[in-house]
Short mmCIF file of C-alpha atoms in Angstrom, two decimals:
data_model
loop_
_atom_site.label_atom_id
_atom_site.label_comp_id
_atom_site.label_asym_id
_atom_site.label_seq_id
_atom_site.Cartn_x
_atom_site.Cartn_y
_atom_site.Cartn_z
CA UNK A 222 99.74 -43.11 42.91
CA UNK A 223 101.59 -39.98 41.44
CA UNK A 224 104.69 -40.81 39.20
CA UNK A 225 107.91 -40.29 40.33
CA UNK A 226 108.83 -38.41 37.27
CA UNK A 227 106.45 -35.67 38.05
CA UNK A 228 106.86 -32.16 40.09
CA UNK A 229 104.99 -30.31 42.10
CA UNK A 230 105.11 -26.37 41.53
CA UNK A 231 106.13 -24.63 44.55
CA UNK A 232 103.81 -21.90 46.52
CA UNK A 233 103.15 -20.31 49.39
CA UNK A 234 100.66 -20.86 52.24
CA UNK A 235 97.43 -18.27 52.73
CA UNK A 236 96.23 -17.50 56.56
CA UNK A 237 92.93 -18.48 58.06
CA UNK A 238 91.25 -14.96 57.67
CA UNK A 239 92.99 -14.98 53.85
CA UNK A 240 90.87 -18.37 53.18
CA UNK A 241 87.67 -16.87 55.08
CA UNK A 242 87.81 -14.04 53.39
CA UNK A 243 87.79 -16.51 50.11
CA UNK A 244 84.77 -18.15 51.02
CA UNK A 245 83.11 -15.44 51.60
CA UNK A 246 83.58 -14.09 47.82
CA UNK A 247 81.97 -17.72 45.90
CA UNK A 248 78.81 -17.82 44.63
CA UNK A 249 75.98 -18.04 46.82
CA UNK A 250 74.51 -20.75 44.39
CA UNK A 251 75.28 -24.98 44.32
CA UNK A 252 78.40 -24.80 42.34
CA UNK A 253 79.77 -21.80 44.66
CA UNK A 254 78.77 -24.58 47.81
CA UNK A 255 80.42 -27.16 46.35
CA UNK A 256 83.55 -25.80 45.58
CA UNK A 257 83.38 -24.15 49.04
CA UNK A 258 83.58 -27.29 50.38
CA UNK A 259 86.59 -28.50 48.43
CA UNK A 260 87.94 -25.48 49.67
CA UNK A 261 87.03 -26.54 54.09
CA UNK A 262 88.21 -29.81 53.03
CA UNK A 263 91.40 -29.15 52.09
CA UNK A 264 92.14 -26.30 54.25
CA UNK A 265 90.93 -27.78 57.63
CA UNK A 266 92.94 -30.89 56.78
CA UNK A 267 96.07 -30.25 54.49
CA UNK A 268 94.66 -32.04 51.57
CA UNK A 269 96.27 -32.68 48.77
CA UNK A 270 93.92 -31.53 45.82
CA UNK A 271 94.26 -35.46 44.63
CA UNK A 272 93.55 -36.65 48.22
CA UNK A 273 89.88 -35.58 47.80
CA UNK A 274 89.17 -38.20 46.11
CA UNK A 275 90.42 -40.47 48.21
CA UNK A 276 88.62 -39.42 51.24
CA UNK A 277 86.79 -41.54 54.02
CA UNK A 278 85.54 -41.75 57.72
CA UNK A 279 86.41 -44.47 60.16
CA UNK A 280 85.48 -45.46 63.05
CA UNK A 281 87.83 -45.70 66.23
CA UNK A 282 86.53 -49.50 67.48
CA UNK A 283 88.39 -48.23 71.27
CA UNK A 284 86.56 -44.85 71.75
CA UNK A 285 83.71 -45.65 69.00
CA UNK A 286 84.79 -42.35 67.09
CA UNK A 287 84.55 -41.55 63.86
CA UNK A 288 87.49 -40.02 62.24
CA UNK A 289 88.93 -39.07 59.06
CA UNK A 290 90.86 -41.31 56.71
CA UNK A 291 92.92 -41.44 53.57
CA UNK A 292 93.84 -43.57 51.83
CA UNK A 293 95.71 -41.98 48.63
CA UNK A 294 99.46 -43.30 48.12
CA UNK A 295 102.09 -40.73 46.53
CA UNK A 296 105.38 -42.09 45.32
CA UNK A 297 108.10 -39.58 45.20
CA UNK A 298 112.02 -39.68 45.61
CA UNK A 299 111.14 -39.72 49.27
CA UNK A 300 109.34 -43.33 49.32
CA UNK A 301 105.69 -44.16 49.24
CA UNK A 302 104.03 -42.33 51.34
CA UNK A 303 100.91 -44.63 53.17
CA UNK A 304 97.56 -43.87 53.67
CA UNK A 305 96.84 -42.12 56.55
CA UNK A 306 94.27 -40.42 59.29
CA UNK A 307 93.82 -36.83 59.09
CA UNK A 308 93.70 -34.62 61.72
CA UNK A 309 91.33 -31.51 61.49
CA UNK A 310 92.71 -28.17 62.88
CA UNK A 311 89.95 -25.69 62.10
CA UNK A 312 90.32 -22.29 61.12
CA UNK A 313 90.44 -18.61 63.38
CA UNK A 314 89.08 -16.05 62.07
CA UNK A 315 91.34 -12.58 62.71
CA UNK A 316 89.07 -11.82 65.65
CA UNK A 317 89.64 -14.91 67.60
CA UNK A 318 86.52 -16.59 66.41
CA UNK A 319 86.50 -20.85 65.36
CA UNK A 320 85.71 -21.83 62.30
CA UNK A 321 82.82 -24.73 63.11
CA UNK A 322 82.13 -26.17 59.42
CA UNK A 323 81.15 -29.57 61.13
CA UNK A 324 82.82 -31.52 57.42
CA UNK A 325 83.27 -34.69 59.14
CA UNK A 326 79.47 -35.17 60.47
CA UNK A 327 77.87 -33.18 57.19
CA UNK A 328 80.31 -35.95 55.51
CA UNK A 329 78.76 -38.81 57.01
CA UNK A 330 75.06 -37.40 56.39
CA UNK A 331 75.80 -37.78 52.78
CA UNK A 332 75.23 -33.51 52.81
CA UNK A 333 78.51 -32.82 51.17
CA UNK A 334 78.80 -33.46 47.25
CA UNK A 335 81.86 -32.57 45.73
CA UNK A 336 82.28 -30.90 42.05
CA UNK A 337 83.74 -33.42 38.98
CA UNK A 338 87.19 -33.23 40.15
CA UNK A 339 88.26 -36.56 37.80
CA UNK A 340 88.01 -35.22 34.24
CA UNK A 341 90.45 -33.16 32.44
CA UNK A 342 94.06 -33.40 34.22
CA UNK A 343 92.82 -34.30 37.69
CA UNK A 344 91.90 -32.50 40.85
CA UNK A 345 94.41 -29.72 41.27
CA UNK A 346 93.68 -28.97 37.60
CA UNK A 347 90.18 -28.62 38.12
CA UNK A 348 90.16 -26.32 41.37
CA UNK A 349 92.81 -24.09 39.64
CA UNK A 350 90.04 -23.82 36.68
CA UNK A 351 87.37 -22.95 38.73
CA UNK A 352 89.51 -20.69 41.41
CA UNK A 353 90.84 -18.93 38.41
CA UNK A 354 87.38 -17.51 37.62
CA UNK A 355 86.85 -16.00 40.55
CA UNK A 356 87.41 -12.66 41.83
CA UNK A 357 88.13 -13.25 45.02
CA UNK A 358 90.98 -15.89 43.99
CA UNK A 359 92.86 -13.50 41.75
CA UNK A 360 92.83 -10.57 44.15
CA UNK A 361 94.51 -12.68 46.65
CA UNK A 362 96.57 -14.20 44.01
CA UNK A 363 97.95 -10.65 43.40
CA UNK A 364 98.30 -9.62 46.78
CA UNK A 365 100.51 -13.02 47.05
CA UNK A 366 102.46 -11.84 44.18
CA UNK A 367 103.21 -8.50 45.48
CA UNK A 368 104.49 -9.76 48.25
CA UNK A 369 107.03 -11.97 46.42
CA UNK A 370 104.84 -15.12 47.09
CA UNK A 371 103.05 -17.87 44.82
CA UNK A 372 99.25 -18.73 44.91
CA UNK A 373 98.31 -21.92 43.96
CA UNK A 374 95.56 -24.46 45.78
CA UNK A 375 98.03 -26.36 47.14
CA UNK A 376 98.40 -22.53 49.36
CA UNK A 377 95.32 -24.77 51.44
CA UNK A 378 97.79 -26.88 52.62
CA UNK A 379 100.38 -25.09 53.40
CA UNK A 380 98.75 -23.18 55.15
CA UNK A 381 97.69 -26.16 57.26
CA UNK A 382 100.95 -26.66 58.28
CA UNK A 383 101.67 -22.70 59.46
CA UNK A 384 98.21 -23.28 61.68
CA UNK A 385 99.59 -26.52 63.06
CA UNK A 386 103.08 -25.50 63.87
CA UNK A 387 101.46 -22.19 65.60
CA UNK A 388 99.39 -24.21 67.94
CA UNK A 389 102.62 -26.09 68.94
CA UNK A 390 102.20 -29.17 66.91
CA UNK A 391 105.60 -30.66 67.24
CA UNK A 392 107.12 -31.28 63.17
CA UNK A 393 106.83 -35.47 63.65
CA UNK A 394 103.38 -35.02 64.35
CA UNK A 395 102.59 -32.51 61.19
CA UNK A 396 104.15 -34.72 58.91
CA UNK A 397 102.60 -37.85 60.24
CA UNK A 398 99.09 -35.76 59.39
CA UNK A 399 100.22 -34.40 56.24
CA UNK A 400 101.38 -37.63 55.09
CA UNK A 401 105.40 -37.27 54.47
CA UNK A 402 108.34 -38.18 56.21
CA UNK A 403 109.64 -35.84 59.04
CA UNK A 404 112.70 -34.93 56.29
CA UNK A 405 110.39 -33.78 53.64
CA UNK A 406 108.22 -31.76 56.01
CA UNK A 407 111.31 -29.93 56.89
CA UNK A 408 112.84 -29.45 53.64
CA UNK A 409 109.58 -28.72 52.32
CA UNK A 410 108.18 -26.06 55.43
CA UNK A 411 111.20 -24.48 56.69
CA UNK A 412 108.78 -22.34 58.76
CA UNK A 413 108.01 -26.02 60.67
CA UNK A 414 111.72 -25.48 62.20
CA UNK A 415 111.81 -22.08 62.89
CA UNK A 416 108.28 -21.66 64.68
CA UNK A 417 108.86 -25.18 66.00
CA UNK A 418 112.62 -23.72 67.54
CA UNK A 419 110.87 -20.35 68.77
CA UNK A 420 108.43 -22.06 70.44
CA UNK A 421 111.00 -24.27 72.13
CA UNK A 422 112.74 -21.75 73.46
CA UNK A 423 110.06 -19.85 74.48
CA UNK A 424 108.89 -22.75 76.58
CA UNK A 425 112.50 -22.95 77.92
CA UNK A 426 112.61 -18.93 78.67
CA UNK A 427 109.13 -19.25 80.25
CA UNK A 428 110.18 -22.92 82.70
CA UNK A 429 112.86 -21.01 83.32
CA UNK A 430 111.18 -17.97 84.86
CA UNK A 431 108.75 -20.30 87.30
CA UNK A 432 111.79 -22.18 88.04
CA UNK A 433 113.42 -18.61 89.82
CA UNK A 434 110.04 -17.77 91.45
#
């Protein structure tokens, strides 16, 4: 579990084509795969950096699925949050175009192996070493600053949450999948509320209209 005492440094989320675009700049050699893969991981499903270690797949014993699980515990002022399933919501490309990176079944073929992510200070510490190598990373890192943003690898998941909230994922549900309370997610992704309320009334506007017709 994380300590209470400790902080998390805030940043700002990347888009779909931003993290494409990313994967497309690492090395075309087994390192550049493997962290590739860290990065699919936690950008498909708003990991944590930690929460990679803590990965596993289930099996649904109604529908005989497998799914993702979690089962990484954070303590924070909020509570403890429990472990969890995770709920993929692959990327789009800016042309419209679905990100099929099939983690889940190359997971369970044993044909994803991740990088040493235990040694030094931990996961996020050892993405941020190996992101901060790469060209790609601090190009986007500098358009991110001169925008008035913050790029960290933590940007993965927040970014999971813009995706989830544009598809209409109602905030209860996103923080259920991201693993917080429903007040955190908030306080934490004030864009959950306002795309959540523009959607609303959108909806509204639209029922509305095929009400008078």
């Amino acid at each position: 579990r994380k300590p209470a005492s400790a902080t998390s440094q805030k940043s700002d989320p990347i888009t779909d084509q931003q993290i494409i675009n990313l994967l497309a700049s690492l090395p075309d050699d087994v390192a550049g795969k493997r962290w590739a893969d860290v990065i699919r991981l936690m950008a498909e499903l708003g990991l944590r950096p930690v929460e990679l270690l803590h990965l596993s797949v289930r099996t649904d014993p109604k529908t005989s699925e497998p799914y993702w699980w979690c089962s990484y515990e954070k303590r924070a002022g909020g509570g403890v949050t429990k472990p969890r399933r995770l709920w993929p919501l692959p990327l789009l490309s800016a042309d419209g175009t679905l990100q099929e990176w099939n983690l889940l079944q190359r997971w369970q073929a044993r044909l994803i192996e991740l990088p040493p992510l235990r040694a030094g200070n931990g996961a996020a510490d050892a993405i941020a070493t190996y992101l901060n190598r790469r060209e790609g990373w601090r190009s986007l890192r500098a358009q991110l600053e001169a925008e008035g943003g913050r790029l960290t690898c933590y940007s993965f998941r927040h970014g999971y949450s813009v995706r989830g909230h544009q598809r209409d994922i109602d905030n209860g549900s996103m923080a259920l999948a991201m693993g917080h309370s429903i007040e955190v997610h908030c306080r934490s992704y004030p864009w959950a509320s306002e795309l959540g309320a523009t959607a609303a009334f959108e909806r509204a506007q639209l029922k509305a209209q095929v009400l008078r017709t």
